[in-house]
PDB file of C-alpha atoms and ligand atoms in Angstrom:
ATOM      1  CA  UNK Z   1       3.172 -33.864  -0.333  1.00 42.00           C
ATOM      2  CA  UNK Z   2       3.097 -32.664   2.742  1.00 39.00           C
ATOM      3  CA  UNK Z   3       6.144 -30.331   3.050  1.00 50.00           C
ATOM      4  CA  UNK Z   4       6.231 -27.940   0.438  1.00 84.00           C
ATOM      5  CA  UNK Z   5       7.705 -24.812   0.164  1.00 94.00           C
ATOM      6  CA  UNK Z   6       7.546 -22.286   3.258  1.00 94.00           C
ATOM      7  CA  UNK Z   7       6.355 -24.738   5.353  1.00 95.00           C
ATOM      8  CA  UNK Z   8       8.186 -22.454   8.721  1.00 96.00           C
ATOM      9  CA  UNK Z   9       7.050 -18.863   8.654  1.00 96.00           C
ATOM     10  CA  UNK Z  10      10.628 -17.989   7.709  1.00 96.00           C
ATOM     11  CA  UNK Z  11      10.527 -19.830   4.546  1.00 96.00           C
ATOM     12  CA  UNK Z  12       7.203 -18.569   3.825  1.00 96.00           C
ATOM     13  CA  UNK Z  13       8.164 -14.889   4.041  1.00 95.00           C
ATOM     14  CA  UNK Z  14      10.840 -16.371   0.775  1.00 95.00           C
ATOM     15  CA  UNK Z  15       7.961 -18.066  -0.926  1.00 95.00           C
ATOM     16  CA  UNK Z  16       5.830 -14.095  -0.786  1.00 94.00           C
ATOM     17  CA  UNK Z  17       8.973 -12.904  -2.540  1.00 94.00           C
ATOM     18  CA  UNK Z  18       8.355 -15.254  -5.494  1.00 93.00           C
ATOM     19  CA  UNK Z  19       3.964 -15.058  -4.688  1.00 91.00           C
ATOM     20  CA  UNK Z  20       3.295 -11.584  -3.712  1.00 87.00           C
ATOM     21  CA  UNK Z  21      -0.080 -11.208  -1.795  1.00 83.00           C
ATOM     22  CA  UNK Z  22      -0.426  -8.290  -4.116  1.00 85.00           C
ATOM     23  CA  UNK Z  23       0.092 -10.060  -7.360  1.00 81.00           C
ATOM     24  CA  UNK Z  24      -3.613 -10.176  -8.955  1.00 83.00           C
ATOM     25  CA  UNK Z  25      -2.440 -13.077 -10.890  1.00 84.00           C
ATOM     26  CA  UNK Z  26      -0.036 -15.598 -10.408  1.00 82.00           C
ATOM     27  CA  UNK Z  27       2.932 -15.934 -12.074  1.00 86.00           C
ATOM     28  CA  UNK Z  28       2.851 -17.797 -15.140  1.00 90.00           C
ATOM     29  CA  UNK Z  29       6.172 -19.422 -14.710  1.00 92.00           C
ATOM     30  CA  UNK Z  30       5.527 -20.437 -10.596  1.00 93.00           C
ATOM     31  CA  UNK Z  31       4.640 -24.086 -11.150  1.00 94.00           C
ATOM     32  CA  UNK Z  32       8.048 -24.387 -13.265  1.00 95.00           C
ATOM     33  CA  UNK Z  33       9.909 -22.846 -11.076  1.00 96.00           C
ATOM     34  CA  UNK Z  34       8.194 -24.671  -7.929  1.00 96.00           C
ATOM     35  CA  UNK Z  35       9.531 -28.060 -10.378  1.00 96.00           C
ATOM     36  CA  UNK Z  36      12.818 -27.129 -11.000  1.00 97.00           C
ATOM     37  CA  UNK Z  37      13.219 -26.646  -7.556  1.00 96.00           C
ATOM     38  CA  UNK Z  38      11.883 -29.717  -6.369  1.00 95.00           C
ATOM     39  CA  UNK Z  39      13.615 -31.824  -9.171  1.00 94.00           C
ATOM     40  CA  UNK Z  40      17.092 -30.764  -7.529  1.00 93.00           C
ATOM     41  CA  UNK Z  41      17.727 -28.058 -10.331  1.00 97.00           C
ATOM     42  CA  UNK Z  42      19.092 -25.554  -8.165  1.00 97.00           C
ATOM     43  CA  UNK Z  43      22.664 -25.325  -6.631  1.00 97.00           C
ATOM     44  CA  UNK Z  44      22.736 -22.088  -4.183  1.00 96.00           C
ATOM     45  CA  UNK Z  45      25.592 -20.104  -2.820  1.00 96.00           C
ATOM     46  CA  UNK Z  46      25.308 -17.437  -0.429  1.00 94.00           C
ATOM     47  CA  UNK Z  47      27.770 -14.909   0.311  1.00 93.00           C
ATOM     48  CA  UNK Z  48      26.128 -12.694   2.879  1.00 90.00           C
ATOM     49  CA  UNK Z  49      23.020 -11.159   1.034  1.00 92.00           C
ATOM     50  CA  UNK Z  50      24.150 -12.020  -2.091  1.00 94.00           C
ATOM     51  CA  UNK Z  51      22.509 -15.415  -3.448  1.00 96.00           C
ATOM     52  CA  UNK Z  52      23.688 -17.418  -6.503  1.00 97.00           C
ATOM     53  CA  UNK Z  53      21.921 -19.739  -8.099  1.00 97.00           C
ATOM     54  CA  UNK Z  54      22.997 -22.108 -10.937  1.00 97.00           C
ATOM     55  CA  UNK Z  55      19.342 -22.946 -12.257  1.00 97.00           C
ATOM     56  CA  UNK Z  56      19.587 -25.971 -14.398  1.00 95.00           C
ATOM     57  CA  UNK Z  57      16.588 -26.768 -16.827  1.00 89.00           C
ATOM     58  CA  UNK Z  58      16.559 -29.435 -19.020  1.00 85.00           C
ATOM     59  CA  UNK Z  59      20.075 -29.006 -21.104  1.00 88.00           C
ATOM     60  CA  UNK Z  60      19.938 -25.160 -20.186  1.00 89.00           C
ATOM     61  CA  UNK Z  61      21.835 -23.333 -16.887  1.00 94.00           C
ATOM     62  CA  UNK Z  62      20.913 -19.950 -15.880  1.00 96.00           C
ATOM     63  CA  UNK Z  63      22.273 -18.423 -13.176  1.00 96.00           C
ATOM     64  CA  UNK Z  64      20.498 -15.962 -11.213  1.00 96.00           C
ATOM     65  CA  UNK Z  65      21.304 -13.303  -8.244  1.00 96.00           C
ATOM     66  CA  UNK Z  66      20.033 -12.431  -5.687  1.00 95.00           C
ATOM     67  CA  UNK Z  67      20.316  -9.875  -3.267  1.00 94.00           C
ATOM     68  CA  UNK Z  68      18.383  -9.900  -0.153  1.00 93.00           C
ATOM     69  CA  UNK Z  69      17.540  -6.475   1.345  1.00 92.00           C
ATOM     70  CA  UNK Z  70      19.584  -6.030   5.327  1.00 90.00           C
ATOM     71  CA  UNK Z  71      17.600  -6.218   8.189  1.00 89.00           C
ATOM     72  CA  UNK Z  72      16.459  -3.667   9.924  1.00 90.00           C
ATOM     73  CA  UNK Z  73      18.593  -2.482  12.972  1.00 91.00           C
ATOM     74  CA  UNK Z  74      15.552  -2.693  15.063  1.00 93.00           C
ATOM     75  CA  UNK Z  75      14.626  -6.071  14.332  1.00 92.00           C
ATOM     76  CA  UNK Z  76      18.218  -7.213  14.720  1.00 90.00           C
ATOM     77  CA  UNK Z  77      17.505  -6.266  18.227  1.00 92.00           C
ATOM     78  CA  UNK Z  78      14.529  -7.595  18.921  1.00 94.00           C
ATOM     79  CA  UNK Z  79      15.654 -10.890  17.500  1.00 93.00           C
ATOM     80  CA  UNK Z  80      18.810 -11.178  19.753  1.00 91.00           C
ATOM     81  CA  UNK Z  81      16.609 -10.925  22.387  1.00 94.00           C
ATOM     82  CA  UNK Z  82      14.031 -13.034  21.338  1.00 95.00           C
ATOM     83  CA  UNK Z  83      15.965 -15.952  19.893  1.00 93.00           C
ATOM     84  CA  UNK Z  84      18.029 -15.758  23.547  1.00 92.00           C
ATOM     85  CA  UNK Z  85      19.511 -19.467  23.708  1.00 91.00           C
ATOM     86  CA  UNK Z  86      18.107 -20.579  20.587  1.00 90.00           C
ATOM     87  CA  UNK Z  87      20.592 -21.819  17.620  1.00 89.00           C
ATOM     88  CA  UNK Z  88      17.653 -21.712  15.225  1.00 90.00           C
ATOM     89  CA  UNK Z  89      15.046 -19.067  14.877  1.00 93.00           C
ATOM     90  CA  UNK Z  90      11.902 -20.848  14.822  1.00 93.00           C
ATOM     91  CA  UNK Z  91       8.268 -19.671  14.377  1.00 95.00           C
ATOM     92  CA  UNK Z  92       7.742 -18.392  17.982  1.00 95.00           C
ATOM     93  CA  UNK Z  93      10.298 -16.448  17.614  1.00 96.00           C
ATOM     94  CA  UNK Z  94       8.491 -14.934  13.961  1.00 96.00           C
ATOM     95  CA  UNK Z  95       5.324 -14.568  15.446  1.00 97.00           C
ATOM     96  CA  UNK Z  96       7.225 -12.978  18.575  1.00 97.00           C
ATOM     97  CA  UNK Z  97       8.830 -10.464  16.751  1.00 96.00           C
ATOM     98  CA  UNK Z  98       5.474  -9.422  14.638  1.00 96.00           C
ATOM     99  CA  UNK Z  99       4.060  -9.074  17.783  1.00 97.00           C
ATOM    100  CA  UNK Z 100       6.339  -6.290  18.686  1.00 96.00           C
ATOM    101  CA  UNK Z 101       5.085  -4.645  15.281  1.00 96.00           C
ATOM    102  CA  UNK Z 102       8.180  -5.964  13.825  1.00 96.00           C
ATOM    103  CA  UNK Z 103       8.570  -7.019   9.867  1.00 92.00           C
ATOM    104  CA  UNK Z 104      11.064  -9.860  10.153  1.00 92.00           C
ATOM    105  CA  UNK Z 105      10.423 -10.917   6.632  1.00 92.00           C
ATOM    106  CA  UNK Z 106      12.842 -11.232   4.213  1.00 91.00           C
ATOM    107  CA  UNK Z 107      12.655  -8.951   0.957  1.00 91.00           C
ATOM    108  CA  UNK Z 108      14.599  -8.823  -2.143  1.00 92.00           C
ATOM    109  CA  UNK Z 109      16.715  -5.474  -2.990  1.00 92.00           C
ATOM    110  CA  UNK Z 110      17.736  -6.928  -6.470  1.00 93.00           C
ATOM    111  CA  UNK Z 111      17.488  -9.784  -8.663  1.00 94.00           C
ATOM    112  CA  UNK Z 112      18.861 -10.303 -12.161  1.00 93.00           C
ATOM    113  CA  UNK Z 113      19.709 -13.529 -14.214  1.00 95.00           C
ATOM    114  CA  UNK Z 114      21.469 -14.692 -17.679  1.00 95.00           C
ATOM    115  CA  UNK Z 115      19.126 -15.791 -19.140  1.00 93.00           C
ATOM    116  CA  UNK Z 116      17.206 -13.839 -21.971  1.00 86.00           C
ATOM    117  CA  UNK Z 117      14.305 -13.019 -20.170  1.00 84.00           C
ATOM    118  CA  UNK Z 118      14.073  -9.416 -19.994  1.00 73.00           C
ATOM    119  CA  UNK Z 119      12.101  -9.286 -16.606  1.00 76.00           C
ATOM    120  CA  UNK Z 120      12.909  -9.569 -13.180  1.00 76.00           C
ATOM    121  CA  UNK Z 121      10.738 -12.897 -12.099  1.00 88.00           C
ATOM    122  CA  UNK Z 122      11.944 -14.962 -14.799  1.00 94.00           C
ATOM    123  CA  UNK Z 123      11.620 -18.612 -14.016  1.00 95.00           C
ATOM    124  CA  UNK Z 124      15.084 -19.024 -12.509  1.00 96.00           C
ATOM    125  CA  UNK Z 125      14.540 -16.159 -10.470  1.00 96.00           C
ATOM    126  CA  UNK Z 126      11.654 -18.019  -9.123  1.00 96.00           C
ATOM    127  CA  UNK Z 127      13.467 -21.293  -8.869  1.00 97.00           C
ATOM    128  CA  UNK Z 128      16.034 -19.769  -6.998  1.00 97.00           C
ATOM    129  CA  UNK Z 129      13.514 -18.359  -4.519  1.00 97.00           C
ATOM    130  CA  UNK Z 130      11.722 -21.223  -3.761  1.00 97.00           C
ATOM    131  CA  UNK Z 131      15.160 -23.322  -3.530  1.00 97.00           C
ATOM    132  CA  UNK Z 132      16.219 -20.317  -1.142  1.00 97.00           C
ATOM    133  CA  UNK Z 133      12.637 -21.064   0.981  1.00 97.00           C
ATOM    134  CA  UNK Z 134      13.946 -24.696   0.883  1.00 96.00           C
ATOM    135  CA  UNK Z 135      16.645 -24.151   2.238  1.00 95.00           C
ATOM    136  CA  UNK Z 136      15.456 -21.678   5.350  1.00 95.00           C
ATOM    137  CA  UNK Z 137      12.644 -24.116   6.196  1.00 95.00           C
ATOM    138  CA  UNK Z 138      15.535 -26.683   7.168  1.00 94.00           C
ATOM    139  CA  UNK Z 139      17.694 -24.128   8.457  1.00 93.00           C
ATOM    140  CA  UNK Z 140      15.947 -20.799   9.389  1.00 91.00           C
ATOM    141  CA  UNK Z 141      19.319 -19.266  10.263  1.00 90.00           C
ATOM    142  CA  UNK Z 142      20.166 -19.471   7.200  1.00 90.00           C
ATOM    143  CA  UNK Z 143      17.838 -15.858   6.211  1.00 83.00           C
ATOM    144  CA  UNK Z 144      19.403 -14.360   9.145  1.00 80.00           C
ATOM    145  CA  UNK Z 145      23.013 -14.365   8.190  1.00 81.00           C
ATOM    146  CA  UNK Z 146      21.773 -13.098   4.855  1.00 81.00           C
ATOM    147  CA  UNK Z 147      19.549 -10.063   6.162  1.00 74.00           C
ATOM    148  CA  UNK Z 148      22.325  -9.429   8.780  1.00 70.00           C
ATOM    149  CA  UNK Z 149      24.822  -9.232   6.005  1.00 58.00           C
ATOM    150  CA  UNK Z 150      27.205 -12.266   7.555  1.00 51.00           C
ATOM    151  CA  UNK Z 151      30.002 -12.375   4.974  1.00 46.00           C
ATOM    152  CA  UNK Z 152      29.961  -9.186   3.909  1.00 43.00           C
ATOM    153  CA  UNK Z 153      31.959  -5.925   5.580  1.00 43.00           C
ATOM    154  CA  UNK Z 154      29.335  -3.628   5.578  1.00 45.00           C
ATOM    155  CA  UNK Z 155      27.066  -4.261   8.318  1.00 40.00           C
ATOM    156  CA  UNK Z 156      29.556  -4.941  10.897  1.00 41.00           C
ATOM    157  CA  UNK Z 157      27.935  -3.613  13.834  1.00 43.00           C
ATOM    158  CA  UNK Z 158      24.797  -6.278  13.453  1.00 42.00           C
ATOM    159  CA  UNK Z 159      26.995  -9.266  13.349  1.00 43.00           C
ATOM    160  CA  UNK Z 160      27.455 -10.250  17.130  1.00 44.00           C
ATOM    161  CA  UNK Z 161      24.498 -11.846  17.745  1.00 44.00           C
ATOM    162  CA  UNK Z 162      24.848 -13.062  21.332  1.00 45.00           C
ATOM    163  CA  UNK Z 163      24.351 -17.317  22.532  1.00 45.00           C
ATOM    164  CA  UNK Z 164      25.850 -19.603  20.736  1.00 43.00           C
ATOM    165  CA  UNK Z 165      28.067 -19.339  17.664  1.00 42.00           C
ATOM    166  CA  UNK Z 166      26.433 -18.576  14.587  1.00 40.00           C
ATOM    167  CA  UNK Z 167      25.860 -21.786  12.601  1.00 36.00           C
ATOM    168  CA  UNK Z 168      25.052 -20.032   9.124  1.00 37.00           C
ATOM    169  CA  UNK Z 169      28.614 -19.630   7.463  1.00 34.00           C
ATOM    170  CA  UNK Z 170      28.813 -23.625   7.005  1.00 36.00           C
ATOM    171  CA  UNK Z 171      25.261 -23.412   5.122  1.00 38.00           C
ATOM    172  CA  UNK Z 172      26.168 -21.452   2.804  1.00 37.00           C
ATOM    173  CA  UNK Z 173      28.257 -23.814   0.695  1.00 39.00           C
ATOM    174  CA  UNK Z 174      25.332 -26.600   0.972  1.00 42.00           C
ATOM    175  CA  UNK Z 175      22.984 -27.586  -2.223  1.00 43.00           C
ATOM    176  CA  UNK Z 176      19.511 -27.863  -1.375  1.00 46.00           C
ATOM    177  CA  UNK Z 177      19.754 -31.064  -3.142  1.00 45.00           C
ATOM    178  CA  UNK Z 178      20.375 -32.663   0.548  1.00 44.00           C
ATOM    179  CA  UNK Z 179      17.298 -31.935   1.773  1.00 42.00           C
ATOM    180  CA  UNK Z 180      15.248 -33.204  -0.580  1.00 42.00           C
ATOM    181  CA  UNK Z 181      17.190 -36.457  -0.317  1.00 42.00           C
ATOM    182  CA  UNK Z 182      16.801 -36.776   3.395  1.00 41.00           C
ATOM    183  CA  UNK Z 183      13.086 -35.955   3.074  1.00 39.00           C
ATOM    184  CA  UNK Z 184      12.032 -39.247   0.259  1.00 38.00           C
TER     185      UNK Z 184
HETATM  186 ZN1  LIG K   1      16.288 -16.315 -15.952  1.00 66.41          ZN
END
């Protein structure tokens, strides 16, 4: 297949979450996780850096949060200037901004799930990263709103970004499900 997972350097900087460069090993429950994913088993919904995901497996559901970590204030600035009239940030505008010596790459703050798995990766974890990397590939915004806090009161001060409206508040209610569809 020739669209996997982080195939835009946005949703590849997802896809490190779940496959450090660190890790010695790879995690046991990736290719799972990479399944459940593709096989639609993942419903998202993103509240500014808060992520849920109902992670269905077999006749189980987990559901697992996320939090992504905000973006720094610096990069927030670089990108408004980078992105200028762009809707989307696309992969110039990634390699633009790590140009600059900039770390535009998404990172997780926290991450817990129901399920009895008493570590942090479990496989719906996992699932719900790689249907988060999914989801940013199609719609690289997306990881913006969430590092920028959209939806959330706290980080007022980095929500006007300046161009066109924001178009990430709509995406938030979407399954990934769709874009697997529209790919087959
Ligand atoms: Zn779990």
């Amino acid at each position: 297949m020739a669209t996997d997972f982080g195939f835009t350097t946005w949703g590849a900087d997802i896809v490190r979450i779940a496959e450090p460069i660190t890790a010695s090993v790879p995690n046991a429950s990736a290719p799972s996780a990479r399944r459940i994913a593709r096989n639609n088993g993942v419903t998202l919904e993103i509240d500014g850096r808060q992520v849920t995901a109902r992670v269905h497996r077999g006749g189980e559901a987990s559901v697992a949060r996320l939090e992504i970590a905000a973006m720094e204030s610096a990069v927030v600035v670089a990108l408004r200037e980078e992105m200028g009239s762009r809707t989307e940030p696309d992969d110039t505008v990634h390699a633009a901004l790590r140009a600059r010596g900039l770390r535009p790459a998404a990172a997780l703050e926290a991450a817990d799930c129901s399920c009895r798995a008493r570590k942090t990766m479990c496989v719906h974890v996992l699932a719900a990263l790689y249907a988060l990397a999914a989801l940013v590939d199609h719609a690289p915004s997306t990881v913006l709103g969430m590092q920028s806090g959209q939806g959330s009161a706290d980080d007022a001060d980095t929500d006007a970004v300046d161009g066109p409206p924001p178009r990430w508040t709509p995406i938030a209610a979407l399954s990934v499900r769709d874009y697997y569809v529209a790919e087959r």
